[in-house]
């Protein structure tokens, strides 16, 4: 087994022999896998040249060619060009982090004032039909699976809403079989009773399905591309619909075509070369913005976190300094874009980065299924499903709100009214 194909995350002790055999073949024999660039039946193809533009720019990006002069030139420009952005992401920009942060802070203030948005995620199911080798929910990982009933969803949402939260992000594992679009739509309708702003982070769907979910009450859709390197993607997503890279790439565009107000983008930093993935993520946002100028676009910047049954996963070469460089470069290149920093990062890091360039943080987070009441009230964990990954910042909504205020920021729970 070569290094690229080695799966070192999953405890497979309890898999039935046929599943184990299939898992091993998927890991060891690339020819056993389906073509990750070919759409599967039922996947809608849309006309768009954005993929080609992003892939070309990423392929051509040689960050070692950039020098201190290029970085200084980029910092002297009022508007950050694509070339400037490439310089700011390069290793040559590392000594200029302070200047980048100061400029990023100024731009953030110009576009967002002192505000910081607070939301919470809710996982309503953790069934997943994909085999992403870095994720605790993958179909071969031996975890407790759970899908909330509508009554349980309503109860969880009541518990969250009672804290004062007004924005919720609904997540599922990626399983159409267990969490079909109508199940998610019903969950959204329940959420509409309690929250003013609703996002979803689910498996990618077609335009008409996004339209249906929007009619149910979804405001924005977030899809993580994980890595924009298609070859690397092939080695990490061995099975399931998620394996189809281009269908995933076009998700945000399909969501906007389906009437969504906003879309979120991200690579999972640490899976591959983080500078190239950061370039591709920002260019994805940039080109979507040019094509859909009305859309509210945002970036997330997750790094790998440990998962159940594997304590070896950690961000590789993406330390906090590198993450900070990426985030400041994002702000300079895309001053209008929201930037979300999740509870994967520490409280200290999140407190600091919200003063510079991040505009949104999660609070009261659980990545398990159906355990908000237990977590919020400090009870023993009941019959909850396992978590997707371990979080780093477990602050409650109240404590996050207080910390943001004490840091001189103005916490915002919602800025949108339906009339
Ligand atoms: S990353 Fe998403 S699609 Fe992949 S295994 Fe985890 S939950 Fe499933």
Coordinates of C-alpha atoms in Angstrom, one line a residue, residues 6-233:
X6 CA -3.0 4.2 3.4
X7 CA -6.0 4.4 5.7
X8 CA -4.8 4.8 9.2
X9 CA -7.8 6.3 11.0
X10 CA -10.5 3.7 11.2
X11 CA -10.9 0.9 13.8
X12 CA -12.4 -1.8 11.7
X13 CA -12.6 -4.6 14.3
X14 CA -16.3 -4.9 14.2
X15 CA -17.0 -4.8 10.5
X16 CA -18.7 -7.8 8.9
X17 CA -16.2 -9.7 6.6
X18 CA -17.8 -8.6 3.3
X19 CA -17.6 -4.9 4.4
X20 CA -14.1 -5.3 5.6
X21 CA -13.1 -6.9 2.3
X22 CA -14.7 -4.0 0.4
X23 CA -13.1 -1.4 2.6
X24 CA -9.7 -3.0 2.1
X25 CA -10.1 -3.1 -1.7
X26 CA -11.3 0.5 -1.8
X27 CA -8.2 1.5 0.2
X28 CA -5.7 -0.6 -1.7
X29 CA -6.9 -0.7 -5.3
X30 CA -7.7 2.6 -7.0
X31 CA -9.1 0.8 -10.0
X32 CA -11.8 -0.7 -7.7
X33 CA -13.2 2.8 -7.1
X34 CA -15.5 4.8 -9.3
X35 CA -14.3 7.7 -11.4
X36 CA -14.3 10.7 -9.0
X37 CA -14.7 13.2 -11.8
X38 CA -17.7 11.5 -13.4
X39 CA -21.3 12.5 -12.3
X40 CA -23.4 9.7 -11.0
X41 CA -27.0 9.1 -12.0
X42 CA -29.4 11.8 -10.8
X43 CA -26.6 14.4 -10.4
X44 CA -27.5 17.6 -12.2
X45 CA -24.9 19.2 -14.5
X46 CA -25.0 23.0 -14.8
X47 CA -23.2 25.2 -17.2
X48 CA -20.4 26.9 -15.4
X49 CA -16.7 27.7 -16.2
X50 CA -15.8 28.5 -12.6
X51 CA -14.3 25.1 -11.9
X52 CA -11.9 25.3 -14.8
X53 CA -10.8 28.8 -13.7
X54 CA -10.2 27.8 -10.1
X55 CA -8.3 24.6 -11.1
X56 CA -6.1 26.3 -13.6
X57 CA -5.1 29.0 -11.1
X58 CA -4.4 26.5 -8.4
X59 CA -2.3 24.3 -10.7
X60 CA -0.3 27.3 -11.8
X61 CA 0.3 28.6 -8.3
X62 CA 3.9 28.2 -7.2
X63 CA 4.0 30.0 -3.9
X64 CA 7.8 29.7 -3.5
X65 CA 8.3 32.1 -6.4
X66 CA 6.9 35.0 -4.4
X67 CA 9.3 37.4 -2.6
X68 CA 9.2 40.0 0.1
X69 CA 8.9 42.6 -2.6
X70 CA 5.8 41.0 -4.0
X71 CA 4.3 40.9 -0.5
X72 CA 5.2 44.6 0.2
X73 CA 3.7 45.5 -3.2
X74 CA 0.5 43.6 -2.3
X75 CA 0.2 45.4 1.0
X76 CA 0.7 48.8 -0.6
X77 CA -2.3 48.3 -3.0
X78 CA -5.7 49.6 -2.0
X79 CA -7.4 46.7 -3.8
X80 CA -6.0 43.3 -3.5
X81 CA -5.6 41.6 -6.9
X82 CA -5.4 37.8 -7.5
X83 CA -1.6 38.2 -7.9
X84 CA -1.5 40.1 -4.6
X85 CA -3.5 37.5 -2.9
X86 CA -1.1 34.8 -4.1
X87 CA 1.8 36.7 -2.6
X88 CA 0.0 37.2 0.7
X89 CA -0.6 33.4 1.0
X90 CA 3.0 32.5 0.2
X91 CA 5.7 31.7 2.8
X92 CA 7.3 35.1 1.9
X93 CA 4.4 36.8 3.7
X94 CA 5.0 35.1 7.0
X95 CA 7.2 37.9 8.4
X96 CA 4.5 40.4 7.4
X97 CA 1.7 38.9 9.5
X98 CA 1.5 42.0 11.8
X99 CA 1.0 44.3 8.8
X100 CA -1.5 42.0 7.2
X101 CA -3.4 41.8 10.5
X102 CA -3.6 45.5 10.8
X103 CA -4.8 46.0 7.3
X104 CA -7.3 43.1 7.7
X105 CA -8.7 44.7 10.9
X106 CA -9.2 48.0 9.2
X107 CA -11.1 46.4 6.3
X108 CA -13.2 44.3 8.6
X109 CA -14.2 47.4 10.5
X110 CA -15.0 49.2 7.3
X111 CA -17.3 46.4 6.1
X112 CA -18.7 44.9 9.3
X113 CA -18.1 47.5 12.0
X114 CA -17.5 45.9 15.4
X115 CA -20.0 43.2 14.9
X116 CA -19.6 39.5 15.4
X117 CA -22.4 37.0 14.5
X118 CA -23.1 34.1 16.8
X119 CA -24.8 30.9 15.8
X120 CA -25.0 27.3 16.8
X121 CA -24.9 24.0 14.8
X122 CA -27.3 21.2 15.4
X123 CA -26.6 17.7 14.0
X124 CA -29.9 15.9 13.4
X125 CA -28.4 12.7 12.1
X126 CA -25.0 11.0 11.8
X127 CA -25.8 8.3 9.3
X128 CA -23.4 8.6 6.3
X129 CA -23.0 6.7 3.1
X130 CA -19.6 8.1 2.2
X131 CA -16.2 6.8 3.1
X132 CA -14.1 10.0 3.8
X133 CA -11.2 8.5 5.6
X134 CA -10.6 11.5 7.9
X135 CA -14.1 11.7 9.3
X136 CA -15.6 10.1 12.4
X137 CA -19.0 9.7 10.7
X138 CA -17.7 7.7 7.7
X139 CA -19.7 4.6 6.9
X140 CA -17.0 2.2 8.0
X141 CA -16.4 3.8 11.4
X142 CA -17.9 1.9 14.3
X143 CA -19.9 4.6 16.1
X144 CA -23.3 5.0 17.6
X145 CA -25.6 6.2 14.8
X146 CA -28.7 8.2 15.4
X147 CA -31.3 10.2 13.5
X148 CA -33.6 12.5 15.5
X149 CA -37.3 12.2 15.2
X150 CA -39.3 15.4 14.5
X151 CA -40.3 15.5 18.2
X152 CA -36.6 15.2 19.2
X153 CA -35.6 17.9 16.7
X154 CA -38.3 20.2 18.1
X155 CA -37.2 19.6 21.7
X156 CA -33.5 20.2 20.9
X157 CA -34.4 23.4 19.0
X158 CA -36.5 24.6 21.9
X159 CA -33.5 24.0 24.3
X160 CA -31.2 25.9 22.0
X161 CA -33.7 28.8 21.4
X162 CA -34.2 29.2 25.1
X163 CA -30.6 30.3 25.4
X164 CA -31.3 33.3 23.2
X165 CA -29.7 32.0 20.0
X166 CA -31.5 33.2 16.8
X167 CA -29.4 31.5 14.1
X168 CA -29.0 27.8 13.6
X169 CA -27.1 25.6 11.2
X170 CA -28.7 22.2 10.6
X171 CA -26.3 19.4 9.7
X172 CA -26.7 15.7 8.8
X173 CA -24.2 13.0 7.8
X174 CA -24.5 12.6 4.1
X175 CA -27.1 9.9 3.7
X176 CA -30.1 10.3 1.4
X177 CA -31.3 7.0 2.6
X178 CA -31.6 8.0 6.2
X179 CA -31.9 11.8 5.9
X180 CA -33.8 12.5 2.7
X181 CA -34.6 15.9 1.5
X182 CA -38.1 15.9 2.9
X183 CA -36.8 14.9 6.3
X184 CA -34.4 17.9 6.2
X185 CA -37.2 20.1 4.9
X186 CA -39.4 19.2 7.8
X187 CA -36.6 19.9 10.2
X188 CA -36.1 23.3 8.6
X189 CA -39.8 24.1 9.0
X190 CA -39.5 23.3 12.7
X191 CA -36.4 25.5 12.9
X192 CA -38.4 28.3 11.4
X193 CA -40.6 28.4 14.5
X194 CA -37.7 29.1 16.7
X195 CA -34.9 30.8 14.7
X196 CA -34.7 33.8 12.4
X197 CA -31.7 32.7 10.3
X198 CA -31.3 29.1 9.1
X199 CA -28.4 27.4 7.4
X200 CA -27.9 23.9 6.2
X201 CA -24.8 21.8 5.8
X202 CA -26.0 18.6 4.2
X203 CA -25.1 16.4 1.1
X204 CA -25.1 18.4 -2.1
X205 CA -28.5 18.3 -4.0
X206 CA -29.9 19.5 -7.3
X207 CA -31.3 23.0 -8.0
X208 CA -35.0 22.1 -7.5
X209 CA -34.2 20.4 -4.2
X210 CA -32.4 23.5 -3.0
X211 CA -35.4 25.5 -4.1
X212 CA -37.7 23.2 -2.0
X213 CA -35.4 23.6 1.0
X214 CA -35.3 27.4 0.5
X215 CA -39.1 27.4 0.5
X216 CA -39.1 25.4 3.7
X217 CA -37.1 28.2 5.3
X218 CA -33.4 27.8 4.5
X219 CA -31.4 31.0 4.1
X220 CA -28.0 29.7 3.3
X221 CA -26.1 26.6 2.3
X222 CA -22.6 25.6 3.3
X223 CA -20.6 23.0 1.5
X224 CA -17.1 22.1 2.3
X225 CA -15.1 21.1 -0.7
X226 CA -12.5 19.5 1.7
X227 CA -9.6 19.8 -0.8
X228 CA -9.6 21.4 -4.3
X229 CA -6.8 19.0 -5.4
X230 CA -8.8 16.5 -7.4
X231 CA -6.1 13.9 -7.2
X232 CA -5.8 14.1 -3.4
X233 CA -9.6 14.2 -3.1

